[in-house]
Amino acid sequence: MQEFFQSIPEIVFRILNFVILFGALGFLCRNMIKDMFQGRKNKIGEDISEAEEAKKKAVNLEKDIEAARAENEARKAEIMEGAERQVEINSRSIAEAGEAEAKSLIENAAKSEGQLREEMESRVSADAMRQVAAITGEVLRKGSFENSKQALNDRFIEQIKELVSAMPSDILNMNELKKLDISISSAEPLSEEEMKKLTQIICETFISCHNEVDSDLIGGVRMKVGDTVYDGTLAHQLDKLSQDVESNTRQSDAERLNIAEGIKQQLAKVSDDIDVFQTGSVVTLGDGICRVSGLADVMAGEMLEFPDGLKGMVQDLEKENVGVVLLGEYSHIQEGDPVRRTGRIIEVPVGEALIGRVVDAMGKPIDGKGPIKTESFRAIESPAPSVIDRKSVSVPLQTGLKAIDALVPIGRGQRELIIGDRQTGKTAIALDTIINQKGKDVICIYVAIGQKESTIANVVERLRKFGAMDYTIVVSANASEPAPMLYIAPYAGAAMGEYFMYQGKDVLIIYDDLSKQATAYREISLLLQRPPGREAYPGDVFYLHSRLLERAARLSDEAGGGSMTALPIIETQAGDISAYIPTNVISITDGQIFLETDLFHSGVRPAINVGLSVSRVGGAAQIGAMKQVAGRLRMDLAQYRELASFAQFGSDLDKATRDTLHRGARMTEILKQSQYAPMSAADQVIVIFAANEGYADDVELADIARFETEVIEYVNRNYPELHDEILGGKKLNADQQAKLKACIVDFKKTF
């Protein structure tokens, strides 16, 4: 108790301290609390004021909504009234124009329907025709046509008496095997009476005959004797029908047959004709070469048909099989595929329709200008004209190049070889010659062998630019094509040219180049396992080119009077003209134009080596004036180049040598000529005459080109009749020479 009373003062002290502390805190926080409550009061007052204003706005908004609703109702009524008036107006307009418009629509619809029906009748796709043939076959196969099928059998037995015959291969088999197997296929088993008739026809003593049932034939009979097939079945007729219509669709619109007419024509043959053909099968295939078994009676060079229209040419004849070169893409061909004989040597289309076109080695257009409309075909291999049918070469074929027309003239019907290394201007000479034939009634054929497609396209574009495609045919066998296409391309071009030659026209054909053709033939021969000879070429490589170039000739008047001039091109290696192929072609042709690499690089273009170039026709293929002025030109140039080679080793030369070198340098400059700038024969005679007479001796070499151009212009302007006199073919008489000299002397005064 005593302790309690002792602690009271301490308790009172603590209470007083707490009261003092609390009072101090209240004093300090009073203003803060007052401000807080005052702010809250102000915020509540503002909220109450905003609520009052919102209430007033809501009352006004309701009034605006009511006003807008009333306005929209009025606008709606106005629009509806206007629409009703417009509908009434449109109804009256339609009612007034409806009858005429309806009549026009009906007429247009009827016209469109008629056009559509006409187009459907005149055009039918190959796919659609094949579908029709397939559906027809199914109907005939499932239907009941016993009488018709029996009639087909009877008709076959009746016709086979006249058609069946033993081919040479059949006779060989009968001699060796004493029998020949014949298989007869039919949609249904033949009766004993029918088999008896057939066996009586086919001499039962040495022939074994049996009947096989094949429902796919639909109706009729198919008989196979050795490799020969006698087909009188409905299935085969339907297949022929689809093929004929497919061929028909490739023709122009005017030539397309009416489909109904086509079907009638084909079906009319179903019960009348037996198709006779021979078949074999592919044994091996590779690198564009295949071996075909059967076809024992096939001819060398005959065209064979493979699946999907691929063509092949028979190249090797052996006892067990034949070697065939494939002319086109062959990736779809497989071993065991059927191969059919055509009975025709490989041929190409010929005629006027090919002029101006670019075709492949098979004569198919590759220039994107549509099909070639021609009904004429010619075998790519044909005999050369006989000696009796030929006439000597005497009519010049002007190339437009001074160096050629003056030094190595070419006549119509001649074979002149252009030979030289790569990039020495061989093709340039050929193209200039084609361009120079414009207006001379000469058909030109350019055969490109083994070149790049871009190169061939540039050649065609260049010919088109100068208007030469109007009388030119381009046969293209580019480097990406199989070797057989490169092999047959020159023969295809020759066949196209022969068509015009035998019609009495003049033809110029250029083979660019035969070196690549020989390489392609070597590839084919090695693949066919023929024994290689010199430089791995086969032994008949000489015959390859001789039988081609011998077809160029000038025909006698009795044979038609036409001509075909051949300019084959051969590429040499390092100027070696003694290699195998160059020597072969040199011995076949009537001369050669040798282009030298050193001359080409020294600026002499065309780079003709005068010493190695020759024309075996000579002056017979020159007009009189050219022969007159160019008579000593070859000798002078040969002498100049001989002296020039020695003069470079010494400087002490006599006056005669210096004069020869001086004149020769200017004559060489005169003979230079730009590409795609052929000259007329009259202009060539003028400039060569001026140089020969020494009128260019005092002209600087740099001015020779200008001298040439200006002297030709001056003479043609002041002596215009000279042009026709030179082209007349006769030599220049004394008066003409004197007048020409006087004209040139007058020109020199102003030059």
XYZ file of C-alpha atoms in Angstrom:
751
model
C 0.000 0.000 0.000
C 2.854 2.191 0.762
C 4.398 1.427 -2.594
C 1.159 2.401 -4.330
C 1.097 5.799 -2.752
C 4.740 6.286 -3.580
C 4.031 5.649 -7.370
C 1.100 8.098 -7.665
C 3.253 11.180 -8.397
C 4.967 9.289 -11.264
C 1.622 8.273 -12.769
C 0.278 11.821 -12.570
C 3.459 13.084 -14.227
C 3.058 10.712 -17.156
C -0.603 11.674 -17.614
C 0.286 15.350 -17.679
C 3.010 14.698 -20.213
C 0.532 12.824 -22.460
C -2.028 15.650 -22.222
C 0.615 18.245 -23.031
C 1.862 16.176 -26.021
C -1.666 15.646 -27.378
C -2.494 19.351 -27.024
C 0.668 20.287 -28.911
C -0.203 17.875 -31.745
C -3.766 19.241 -31.944
C -2.497 22.754 -32.134
C -0.069 21.882 -34.893
C -2.645 19.886 -37.045
C -5.560 22.233 -36.625
C -4.887 24.322 -39.722
C -4.184 21.217 -41.832
C -7.474 19.558 -40.830
C -9.356 22.799 -41.378
C -7.939 23.141 -44.895
C -8.778 19.500 -45.694
C -12.410 19.775 -44.670
C -12.767 23.145 -46.418
C -11.473 21.621 -49.734
C -13.877 18.711 -49.428
C -16.752 21.109 -48.850
C -15.849 23.127 -51.946
C -15.640 19.956 -54.117
C -19.098 18.842 -52.999
C -20.493 22.304 -53.859
C -18.981 22.120 -57.374
C -20.452 18.658 -57.972
C -23.886 19.896 -56.951
C -23.593 22.843 -59.403
C -22.526 20.558 -62.306
C -25.444 18.236 -61.588
C -27.848 21.171 -61.808
C -26.383 22.266 -65.171
C -26.532 18.689 -66.556
C -30.161 18.477 -65.556
C -30.895 21.663 -67.498
C -28.981 20.339 -70.593
C -30.913 17.065 -70.510
C -34.159 18.956 -70.662
C -32.882 20.939 -73.691
C -31.571 17.733 -75.412
C -34.957 16.097 -75.210
C -36.407 19.135 -76.958
C -33.705 18.925 -79.723
C -34.359 15.225 -80.255
C -38.023 15.813 -80.696
C -37.311 18.575 -83.229
C -34.850 16.349 -85.200
C -37.328 13.475 -85.237
C -39.989 15.733 -86.688
C -37.545 17.026 -89.339
C -36.513 13.469 -90.357
C -40.102 12.411 -90.764
C -40.689 15.318 -93.097
C -37.537 14.533 -95.134
C -38.520 10.880 -95.374
C -41.891 11.745 -96.722
C -40.303 14.068 -99.312
C -37.826 11.366 -100.488
C -40.530 8.727 -100.813
C -42.640 11.074 -102.851
C -39.669 11.818 -105.215
C -38.838 8.113 -105.598
C -42.406 7.329 -106.545
C -42.302 10.035 -109.209
C -38.948 8.683 -110.616
C -40.241 5.122 -110.735
C -43.273 6.309 -112.623
C -41.033 8.168 -115.131
C -38.696 5.144 -115.592
C -41.626 2.811 -116.077
C -42.962 4.977 -118.864
C -39.465 5.113 -120.542
C -38.960 1.344 -120.336
C -42.411 0.722 -121.678
C -41.662 2.958 -124.656
C -38.181 1.436 -125.488
C -38.764 -2.120 -124.301
C -40.054 -3.587 -127.551
C -37.173 -2.310 -129.739
C -34.516 -3.224 -127.171
C -35.916 -6.698 -126.676
C -35.945 -7.250 -130.428
C -32.277 -6.131 -130.683
C -31.259 -8.397 -127.822
C -32.973 -11.372 -129.435
C -31.235 -10.693 -132.776
C -27.808 -10.372 -131.133
C -28.364 -13.542 -129.129
C -29.373 -15.453 -132.247
C -26.334 -14.128 -134.132
C -23.962 -15.031 -131.276
C -25.463 -18.486 -131.036
C -25.024 -19.008 -134.763
C -21.408 -17.892 -134.631
C -20.762 -20.117 -131.649
C -22.304 -23.115 -133.373
C -20.315 -22.411 -136.532
C -17.108 -22.109 -134.552
C -17.844 -25.287 -132.619
C -18.459 -27.125 -135.898
C -15.319 -25.827 -137.582
C -13.016 -26.136 -134.577
C -12.565 -29.094 -132.344
C -9.595 -29.781 -130.144
C -7.580 -32.947 -130.456
C -8.277 -33.758 -126.810
C -12.018 -33.493 -127.354
C -11.789 -35.737 -130.407
C -9.820 -38.340 -128.497
C -12.480 -38.286 -125.791
C -15.190 -38.739 -128.415
C -13.286 -41.664 -129.906
C -12.827 -43.237 -126.451
C -16.534 -42.859 -125.589
C -17.503 -44.249 -128.992
C -15.222 -47.220 -128.402
C -16.824 -47.912 -125.016
C -20.307 -47.738 -126.511
C -19.379 -50.076 -129.345
C -17.594 -52.426 -126.963
C -20.553 -52.726 -124.580
C -23.319 -52.596 -127.155
C -24.872 -55.375 -129.167
C -23.685 -55.048 -132.754
C -23.260 -58.670 -133.676
C -24.389 -58.244 -137.285
C -22.058 -55.313 -137.855
C -19.114 -57.130 -136.273
C -19.773 -60.192 -138.375
C -19.867 -57.991 -141.470
C -16.453 -56.623 -140.520
C -15.063 -60.157 -140.220
C -16.491 -61.167 -143.583
C -15.165 -58.038 -145.218
C -11.682 -58.646 -143.767
C -11.585 -62.209 -145.095
C -12.691 -60.987 -148.494
C -10.064 -58.221 -148.724
C -7.152 -60.145 -147.252
C -6.973 -62.337 -150.353
C -5.724 -59.377 -152.387
C -3.625 -57.700 -149.712
C -1.629 -60.437 -148.034
C 1.831 -61.034 -149.489
C 5.165 -62.314 -148.290
C 7.698 -59.592 -147.587
C 11.407 -60.252 -148.221
C 11.965 -60.848 -144.520
C 9.072 -63.341 -144.459
C 10.596 -65.295 -147.336
C 13.940 -65.314 -145.525
C 12.300 -66.682 -142.369
C 10.433 -69.339 -144.328
C 13.649 -70.449 -145.985
C 15.459 -70.678 -142.654
C 12.691 -71.877 -140.305
C 10.459 -73.631 -142.863
C 7.453 -71.892 -141.330
C 6.121 -68.453 -140.558
C 3.965 -67.661 -137.540
C 0.917 -65.545 -138.113
C -1.194 -64.200 -135.257
C -4.806 -63.201 -135.797
C -6.481 -60.988 -133.198
C -10.203 -60.416 -133.044
C -12.713 -58.988 -130.613
C -14.467 -62.372 -130.407
C -13.330 -65.909 -131.284
C -13.482 -66.638 -134.991
C -15.621 -69.518 -136.066
C -14.134 -72.687 -137.479
C -15.427 -71.756 -140.902
C -13.719 -68.352 -140.724
C -10.440 -69.867 -139.543
C -10.629 -72.422 -142.315
C -11.042 -69.694 -144.924
C -8.080 -67.785 -143.535
C -5.806 -70.820 -143.354
C -6.724 -71.729 -146.909
C -5.747 -68.246 -147.995
C -2.404 -68.380 -146.173
C -1.135 -71.758 -147.315
C -1.351 -73.981 -144.257
C 1.570 -76.214 -145.265
C 4.330 -73.818 -144.164
C 2.509 -71.274 -142.013
C 1.375 -71.693 -138.433
C -1.784 -69.725 -137.743
C -3.610 -69.144 -134.445
C -6.400 -66.905 -133.213
C -6.154 -64.625 -130.158
C -9.144 -62.860 -128.600
C -8.657 -59.193 -127.716
C -11.777 -57.342 -126.571
C -10.017 -53.991 -126.914
C -10.290 -54.318 -130.692
C -14.106 -53.743 -130.371
C -14.823 -55.390 -133.705
C -13.096 -56.669 -136.833
C -9.887 -58.654 -137.315
C -6.195 -57.832 -137.052
C -3.670 -60.181 -138.645
C 0.105 -59.985 -138.174
C 2.385 -61.730 -140.663
C 5.945 -61.391 -139.422
C 6.322 -57.633 -138.876
C 3.450 -56.698 -141.214
C 0.076 -55.879 -139.660
C -3.203 -56.048 -141.563
C -5.608 -54.099 -139.368
C -9.337 -53.949 -140.075
C -10.586 -53.340 -136.520
C -12.891 -50.638 -135.215
C -10.376 -49.699 -132.510
C -7.780 -48.887 -135.177
C -10.270 -46.874 -137.208
C -11.171 -44.787 -134.157
C -7.482 -44.191 -133.470
C -6.965 -43.025 -137.062
C -10.006 -40.784 -136.753
C -8.604 -39.011 -133.696
C -5.196 -38.635 -135.375
C -6.722 -37.195 -138.548
C -8.799 -34.674 -136.623
C -5.753 -33.732 -134.530
C -3.789 -33.049 -137.710
C -6.744 -31.105 -139.078
C -6.825 -28.782 -136.064
C -3.246 -27.681 -136.774
C -4.297 -26.183 -140.121
C -5.574 -22.687 -140.742
C -9.193 -21.744 -140.074
C -10.086 -21.808 -143.747
C -8.680 -25.313 -144.186
C -10.224 -26.912 -141.141
C -12.781 -29.532 -142.031
C -16.227 -29.520 -140.560
C -16.081 -32.032 -137.722
C -19.255 -33.801 -138.752
C -17.909 -34.121 -142.304
C -14.604 -35.441 -140.972
C -16.314 -38.086 -138.862
C -18.475 -39.159 -141.814
C -15.432 -39.501 -144.046
C -13.546 -41.593 -141.521
C -16.461 -43.798 -140.518
C -17.187 -44.445 -144.182
C -13.839 -46.251 -144.353
C -14.395 -48.470 -141.343
C -15.988 -51.326 -143.259
C -14.045 -50.871 -146.504
C -10.311 -50.558 -145.926
C -7.700 -52.658 -144.179
C -4.726 -50.666 -142.938
C -1.454 -52.420 -143.758
C 1.640 -51.401 -141.811
C 4.688 -52.890 -140.100
C 5.613 -52.506 -136.453
C 8.590 -53.185 -134.205
C 9.558 -52.395 -130.640
C 12.314 -50.407 -128.930
C 15.109 -52.649 -127.603
C 17.669 -50.155 -126.284
C 17.685 -46.374 -125.984
C 20.299 -43.751 -125.170
C 21.936 -40.524 -126.377
C 19.409 -39.962 -129.150
C 20.035 -43.428 -130.619
C 17.802 -46.467 -130.240
C 17.731 -50.040 -131.461
C 14.449 -51.394 -132.778
C 13.673 -55.082 -133.160
C 11.522 -56.296 -136.027
C 11.060 -54.066 -139.075
C 13.162 -56.433 -141.134
C 11.919 -54.837 -144.379
C 12.637 -51.251 -143.387
C 14.606 -49.021 -145.776
C 17.749 -47.047 -145.000
C 16.787 -43.449 -144.296
C 13.133 -44.337 -143.764
C 11.092 -42.289 -141.313
C 9.663 -44.204 -138.346
C 6.917 -43.101 -135.957
C 7.325 -43.403 -132.194
C 4.725 -42.680 -129.482
C 3.550 -39.051 -129.138
C 4.527 -38.193 -132.707
C 8.307 -38.488 -132.321
C 10.046 -39.195 -135.632
C 13.135 -41.296 -136.179
C 15.360 -42.070 -139.151
C 16.774 -45.506 -139.882
C 20.547 -45.317 -139.967
C 21.809 -48.880 -139.487
C 20.410 -52.099 -140.962
C 21.348 -55.285 -139.140
C 19.870 -58.755 -139.132
C 18.453 -58.726 -135.610
C 17.554 -55.041 -135.273
C 17.931 -51.625 -136.865
C 19.681 -48.504 -135.559
C 17.503 -45.406 -135.487
C 18.439 -41.781 -134.800
C 15.718 -39.867 -132.954
C 14.753 -36.498 -134.387
C 13.543 -34.612 -131.337
C 12.968 -34.864 -127.593
C 12.979 -38.549 -126.625
C 12.760 -38.560 -122.810
C 9.278 -40.115 -122.922
C 10.405 -43.123 -124.987
C 10.959 -46.380 -123.094
C 12.141 -49.854 -123.972
C 9.318 -51.943 -125.398
C 7.446 -48.995 -126.948
C 5.936 -49.745 -130.364
C 7.546 -48.321 -133.503
C 5.705 -48.066 -136.793
C 6.995 -47.864 -140.349
C 5.799 -45.018 -142.546
C 7.110 -46.348 -145.840
C 8.514 -42.882 -146.631
C 12.061 -41.609 -146.678
C 12.529 -38.751 -144.214
C 11.061 -35.615 -145.806
C 10.499 -31.924 -145.127
C 7.887 -29.416 -146.315
C 8.924 -27.279 -149.286
C 7.371 -24.435 -151.220
C 6.798 -20.692 -151.345
C 5.250 -20.710 -147.867
C 8.685 -21.254 -146.292
C 10.155 -18.020 -147.645
C 10.697 -15.547 -144.845
C 10.364 -18.196 -142.149
C 12.724 -19.767 -139.608
C 12.315 -23.549 -139.373
C 14.074 -26.449 -137.672
C 15.734 -29.369 -139.422
C 12.352 -31.091 -139.855
C 10.785 -28.031 -141.464
C 8.679 -27.103 -138.432
C 8.342 -23.341 -137.823
C 10.177 -21.981 -134.786
C 9.672 -18.254 -135.363
C 6.289 -18.010 -133.638
C 4.443 -16.985 -136.820
C 2.063 -19.923 -136.947
C 1.952 -23.049 -139.108
C 3.422 -23.269 -142.592
C 0.668 -23.865 -145.145
C 2.116 -26.104 -147.832
C 1.137 -29.417 -149.319
C 4.496 -30.113 -150.980
C 7.089 -32.359 -149.365
C 10.472 -33.505 -150.564
C 12.818 -36.214 -149.304
C 15.902 -34.767 -147.644
C 18.073 -37.257 -149.544
C 17.728 -37.230 -153.322
C 20.055 -38.036 -156.238
C 22.177 -35.221 -157.600
C 21.418 -34.041 -161.158
C 23.127 -36.159 -163.768
C 25.867 -34.845 -166.045
C 23.423 -34.712 -168.949
C 21.035 -32.531 -166.933
C 23.769 -30.009 -166.058
C 24.988 -26.951 -167.878
C 28.313 -25.163 -167.516
C 28.498 -22.309 -165.020
C 28.522 -18.997 -166.883
C 26.122 -16.624 -165.097
C 27.777 -14.671 -162.260
C 26.364 -14.629 -158.763
C 27.434 -11.261 -157.414
C 28.426 -11.235 -153.747
C 28.772 -7.448 -153.576
C 32.315 -7.863 -152.219
C 35.075 -6.431 -154.436
C 37.696 -8.897 -153.254
C 35.521 -11.878 -154.204
C 33.799 -10.670 -157.366
C 37.170 -9.540 -158.754
C 39.536 -12.263 -157.526
C 37.489 -15.438 -156.884
C 34.230 -14.976 -158.809
C 31.274 -17.223 -158.059
C 28.832 -18.394 -160.704
C 25.282 -19.625 -160.358
C 25.407 -23.375 -159.844
C 28.943 -23.325 -158.431
C 30.138 -24.772 -155.101
C 32.587 -22.362 -153.497
C 34.042 -23.207 -150.105
C 34.540 -20.498 -147.467
C 37.256 -21.696 -145.129
C 39.169 -20.172 -142.240
C 39.709 -20.116 -138.503
C 37.103 -19.079 -135.993
C 36.211 -15.363 -135.995
C 37.728 -14.479 -139.363
C 34.561 -13.262 -141.105
C 33.215 -16.414 -142.790
C 29.583 -15.819 -141.811
C 29.937 -12.116 -142.650
C 30.773 -12.989 -146.272
C 27.771 -15.299 -146.447
C 25.377 -12.687 -145.038
C 26.701 -9.956 -147.345
C 26.118 -12.290 -150.286
C 22.514 -12.890 -149.186
C 21.878 -9.157 -148.708
C 23.310 -8.438 -152.174
C 20.739 -10.742 -153.828
C 17.930 -8.275 -153.110
C 16.069 -7.607 -156.345
C 18.025 -10.242 -158.289
C 15.329 -12.971 -158.159
C 17.452 -15.383 -156.134
C 15.977 -17.491 -153.320
C 18.434 -17.716 -150.415
C 18.629 -20.467 -147.793
C 20.793 -20.080 -144.711
C 21.418 -23.322 -142.798
C 22.765 -22.693 -139.286
C 24.399 -25.827 -137.846
C 25.473 -26.100 -134.218
C 25.345 -22.376 -133.432
C 23.962 -20.670 -130.352
C 20.328 -19.646 -130.487
C 21.295 -16.053 -129.746
C 23.688 -16.055 -132.709
C 21.006 -17.371 -135.049
C 18.532 -14.795 -133.718
C 21.040 -12.021 -134.452
C 21.527 -13.312 -138.007
C 17.774 -13.385 -138.604
C 17.372 -9.898 -137.175
C 20.203 -8.597 -139.361
C 18.666 -10.140 -142.492
C 15.273 -8.723 -141.559
C 16.781 -5.265 -141.028
C 18.154 -5.205 -144.588
C 14.973 -6.684 -146.092
C 16.665 -9.961 -146.979
C 14.162 -12.184 -145.134
C 11.667 -11.444 -147.913
C 13.513 -13.969 -150.093
C 15.343 -16.074 -147.482
C 14.644 -19.291 -145.583
C 16.567 -19.919 -142.358
C 17.026 -23.540 -141.273
C 18.183 -23.687 -137.666
C 19.769 -26.653 -135.892
C 21.218 -24.981 -132.819
C 23.893 -26.345 -130.518
C 21.403 -27.522 -127.869
C 19.607 -29.912 -130.229
C 20.444 -33.625 -130.570
C 23.221 -34.605 -132.981
C 20.783 -36.150 -135.531
C 19.148 -32.740 -136.067
C 22.553 -31.188 -136.834
C 23.264 -34.096 -139.165
C 20.125 -33.775 -141.316
C 19.840 -29.954 -141.319
C 21.995 -29.391 -144.468
C 20.068 -32.078 -146.359
C 16.773 -30.475 -145.335
C 18.003 -27.117 -146.629
C 19.145 -28.717 -149.895
C 15.702 -30.320 -150.352
C 14.028 -26.923 -149.892
C 16.404 -25.402 -152.440
C 15.902 -28.198 -154.986
C 12.177 -27.484 -155.034
C 12.858 -24.014 -156.440
C 15.756 -25.162 -158.636
C 13.616 -27.681 -160.491
C 11.030 -24.953 -161.043
C 13.609 -22.961 -163.006
C 14.585 -20.527 -160.252
C 18.022 -19.572 -158.956
C 18.885 -20.561 -155.385
C 21.759 -19.665 -153.070
C 22.292 -22.007 -150.113
C 24.806 -21.503 -147.319
C 25.860 -24.284 -144.936
C 27.246 -22.662 -141.778
C 29.129 -24.779 -141.034
C 29.838 -28.318 -142.247
C 32.573 -28.885 -139.648
C 29.894 -29.130 -136.958
C 27.817 -31.428 -139.149
C 30.796 -33.772 -139.515
C 31.279 -33.722 -135.737
C 27.610 -34.582 -135.195
C 27.858 -37.413 -137.739
C 30.944 -38.742 -135.972
C 29.021 -38.745 -132.679
C 26.128 -40.661 -134.247
C 28.465 -43.171 -135.899
C 30.362 -43.894 -132.701
C 27.095 -44.386 -130.795
C 25.996 -46.800 -133.531
C 29.286 -48.658 -132.944
C 30.643 -48.055 -136.413
C 34.417 -48.459 -136.658
C 36.246 -45.130 -136.378
C 38.872 -44.093 -138.889
C 41.110 -41.056 -139.290
C 40.503 -38.508 -136.506
C 37.758 -40.901 -135.246
C 35.532 -40.035 -138.214
C 33.732 -42.946 -139.908
C 34.943 -44.095 -143.289
C 31.969 -42.609 -145.158
C 32.422 -39.039 -143.916
C 33.622 -38.028 -147.409
C 30.374 -39.363 -148.847
C 28.528 -37.359 -146.185
C 29.564 -34.086 -147.812
C 29.959 -35.176 -151.415
C 26.354 -36.345 -151.777
C 25.239 -33.048 -150.257
C 27.336 -30.657 -152.345
C 26.847 -32.549 -155.620
C 23.190 -31.520 -155.479
C 24.251 -27.946 -156.283
C 24.189 -27.470 -160.048
C 23.046 -25.342 -162.933
C 20.437 -27.279 -164.847
C 20.156 -27.417 -168.599
C 17.209 -25.792 -170.309
C 15.644 -29.211 -170.887
C 15.839 -29.972 -167.151
C 14.259 -26.667 -166.146
C 17.122 -24.176 -166.319
C 17.278 -23.462 -162.587
C 20.399 -23.395 -160.454
C 21.493 -23.935 -156.872
C 24.726 -22.300 -155.730
C 26.284 -23.735 -152.568
C 28.584 -21.836 -150.219
C 29.703 -24.367 -147.616
C 31.671 -23.051 -144.644
C 34.438 -25.020 -142.942
C 36.199 -23.955 -139.756
C 39.908 -24.745 -139.513
C 42.162 -25.053 -136.497
C 45.189 -22.724 -136.555
C 44.813 -22.301 -140.316
C 45.395 -25.984 -141.044
C 43.637 -26.501 -144.384
C 45.322 -29.911 -144.750
C 43.203 -31.468 -141.976
C 40.828 -34.306 -142.773
C 37.506 -32.505 -143.227
C 38.938 -29.380 -144.975
C 40.795 -31.462 -147.568
C 37.700 -33.554 -148.177
C 35.487 -30.548 -148.870
C 38.175 -28.748 -150.885
C 38.337 -31.756 -153.213
C 34.548 -31.704 -153.635
C 34.012 -27.997 -154.304
C 34.857 -25.789 -157.304
C 37.193 -23.532 -155.370
C 37.749 -22.007 -151.965
C 37.918 -18.611 -150.317
C 40.563 -18.857 -147.612
C 40.338 -16.267 -144.832
C 43.607 -15.657 -143.002
C 43.689 -14.770 -139.312
C 46.718 -12.454 -139.582
C 45.116 -10.454 -142.375
C 41.897 -10.167 -140.384
C 43.670 -8.829 -137.319
C 45.701 -6.408 -139.426
C 42.509 -4.765 -140.640
C 42.172 -6.370 -144.092
C 38.524 -7.305 -144.284
C 37.410 -9.480 -145.922
C 40.678 -11.187 -144.987
C 41.088 -13.141 -148.221
C 44.419 -14.850 -148.827
C 44.910 -14.310 -152.545
C 47.486 -17.074 -152.897
C 45.355 -19.867 -151.375
C 41.963 -18.693 -152.639
C 40.846 -19.859 -156.057
C 37.764 -20.232 -158.212
C 37.902 -23.093 -160.680
C 35.188 -21.419 -162.735
C 37.275 -18.264 -163.077
C 36.388 -15.571 -165.580
C 33.463 -17.602 -166.898
C 31.489 -16.341 -163.899
C 32.413 -12.660 -164.369
C 30.807 -9.922 -166.390
C 33.011 -8.694 -169.236
C 33.945 -5.357 -167.665
C 34.970 -6.960 -164.355
C 37.026 -9.590 -166.141
C 38.694 -6.797 -168.112
C 39.679 -4.567 -165.175
C 40.510 -7.348 -162.705
C 42.591 -9.440 -165.077
C 45.965 -8.572 -163.600
C 44.733 -7.729 -160.119
C 45.427 -11.152 -158.625
C 48.991 -11.203 -159.933
C 49.693 -7.668 -158.721
C 48.403 -8.401 -155.225
C 50.301 -11.676 -154.964
C 53.485 -9.920 -156.077
C 52.894 -7.071 -153.610
C 52.457 -9.371 -150.622
C 55.532 -11.374 -151.589
C 57.645 -8.214 -151.848
C 56.151 -6.771 -148.664
C 57.256 -9.816 -146.662
C 60.852 -9.306 -147.840
C 60.881 -5.513 -147.765
C 60.440 -5.489 -144.003
C 63.991 -6.876 -143.638
C 65.701 -4.176 -145.696
C 65.381 -0.492 -146.594
C 67.465 -0.232 -149.788
C 64.812 -0.801 -152.476
C 64.899 0.096 -156.148
C 62.283 2.347 -157.712
C 60.351 -0.500 -159.380
C 60.001 -2.316 -156.065
C 58.936 0.869 -154.290
C 56.333 1.533 -157.001
C 55.020 -2.015 -156.712
C 54.719 -1.713 -152.936
C 53.120 1.728 -153.280
C 50.508 0.515 -155.799
C 49.893 -2.741 -153.908
C 49.206 -0.945 -150.630
C 46.528 1.173 -152.314
C 44.987 -1.787 -154.129
C 44.794 -3.634 -150.806
C 43.104 -0.603 -149.273
C 40.675 -0.413 -152.209
C 39.624 -4.038 -151.680
C 38.753 -3.444 -148.027
C 35.030 -3.302 -147.402
C 32.752 -2.824 -144.424
C 30.295 -5.518 -143.378
C 26.671 -5.285 -144.552
C 27.702 -2.848 -147.317
C 27.708 -4.846 -150.581
C 28.431 -2.906 -153.795
C 26.948 -3.250 -157.241
C 29.166 -4.713 -159.958
C 29.243 -1.395 -161.825
C 30.575 0.510 -158.804
C 33.223 -2.161 -158.271
C 34.386 -1.842 -161.859
C 34.673 1.948 -161.541
C 36.826 1.929 -158.422
C 39.069 -0.969 -159.543
C 39.546 0.688 -162.948
C 40.559 3.950 -161.253
C 43.101 2.145 -159.058
C 44.527 0.080 -161.906
C 45.040 3.178 -164.045
C 47.042 4.810 -161.262
C 44.551 7.504 -160.306
C 44.830 6.488 -156.655
C 48.628 6.396 -156.533
C 48.908 9.955 -155.262
C 46.158 9.530 -152.686
C 47.158 9.013 -149.076
C 46.224 5.634 -147.602
C 44.014 7.318 -145.013
C 42.027 9.004 -147.810
C 41.513 5.907 -149.999
C 38.073 5.127 -148.519
C 36.906 8.703 -149.148
C 38.410 8.625 -152.648
C 36.500 5.425 -153.408
C 33.148 6.780 -152.242
C 33.467 10.135 -153.989
C 34.751 8.813 -157.320
C 31.816 6.393 -157.550
C 29.332 9.192 -156.794
C 30.999 11.533 -159.331
C 31.064 9.000 -162.173
C 27.473 7.861 -161.565
C 26.340 11.477 -161.530
C 28.209 12.584 -164.663
C 28.220 9.323 -166.615
C 24.939 7.588 -165.550
C 24.642 5.400 -168.649
C 27.886 3.617 -167.706
C 26.084 1.663 -164.990
C 23.822 -0.168 -167.445
C 26.630 -0.572 -169.969
C 28.789 -2.398 -167.412
C 25.942 -4.622 -166.242
C 25.222 -5.484 -169.875
C 28.013 -8.040 -169.591
C 30.280 -6.814 -172.352
C 33.798 -5.444 -172.023
C 34.408 -1.699 -172.051
C 35.302 -0.496 -175.527
C 37.869 2.200 -176.245
C 35.321 5.018 -176.275
C 33.847 3.928 -172.939
C 37.294 3.644 -171.383
C 38.278 7.080 -172.666
C 35.085 8.626 -171.346
C 35.563 6.940 -167.960
C 39.174 8.149 -167.757
C 38.141 11.690 -168.592
C 35.457 11.567 -165.928
C 37.933 10.381 -163.290
C 40.498 13.035 -164.335
C 37.856 15.720 -163.863
C 37.073 14.286 -160.457
C 40.747 14.339 -159.424
C 40.845 18.097 -160.071
C 38.307 18.671 -157.309
C 39.358 15.879 -154.904
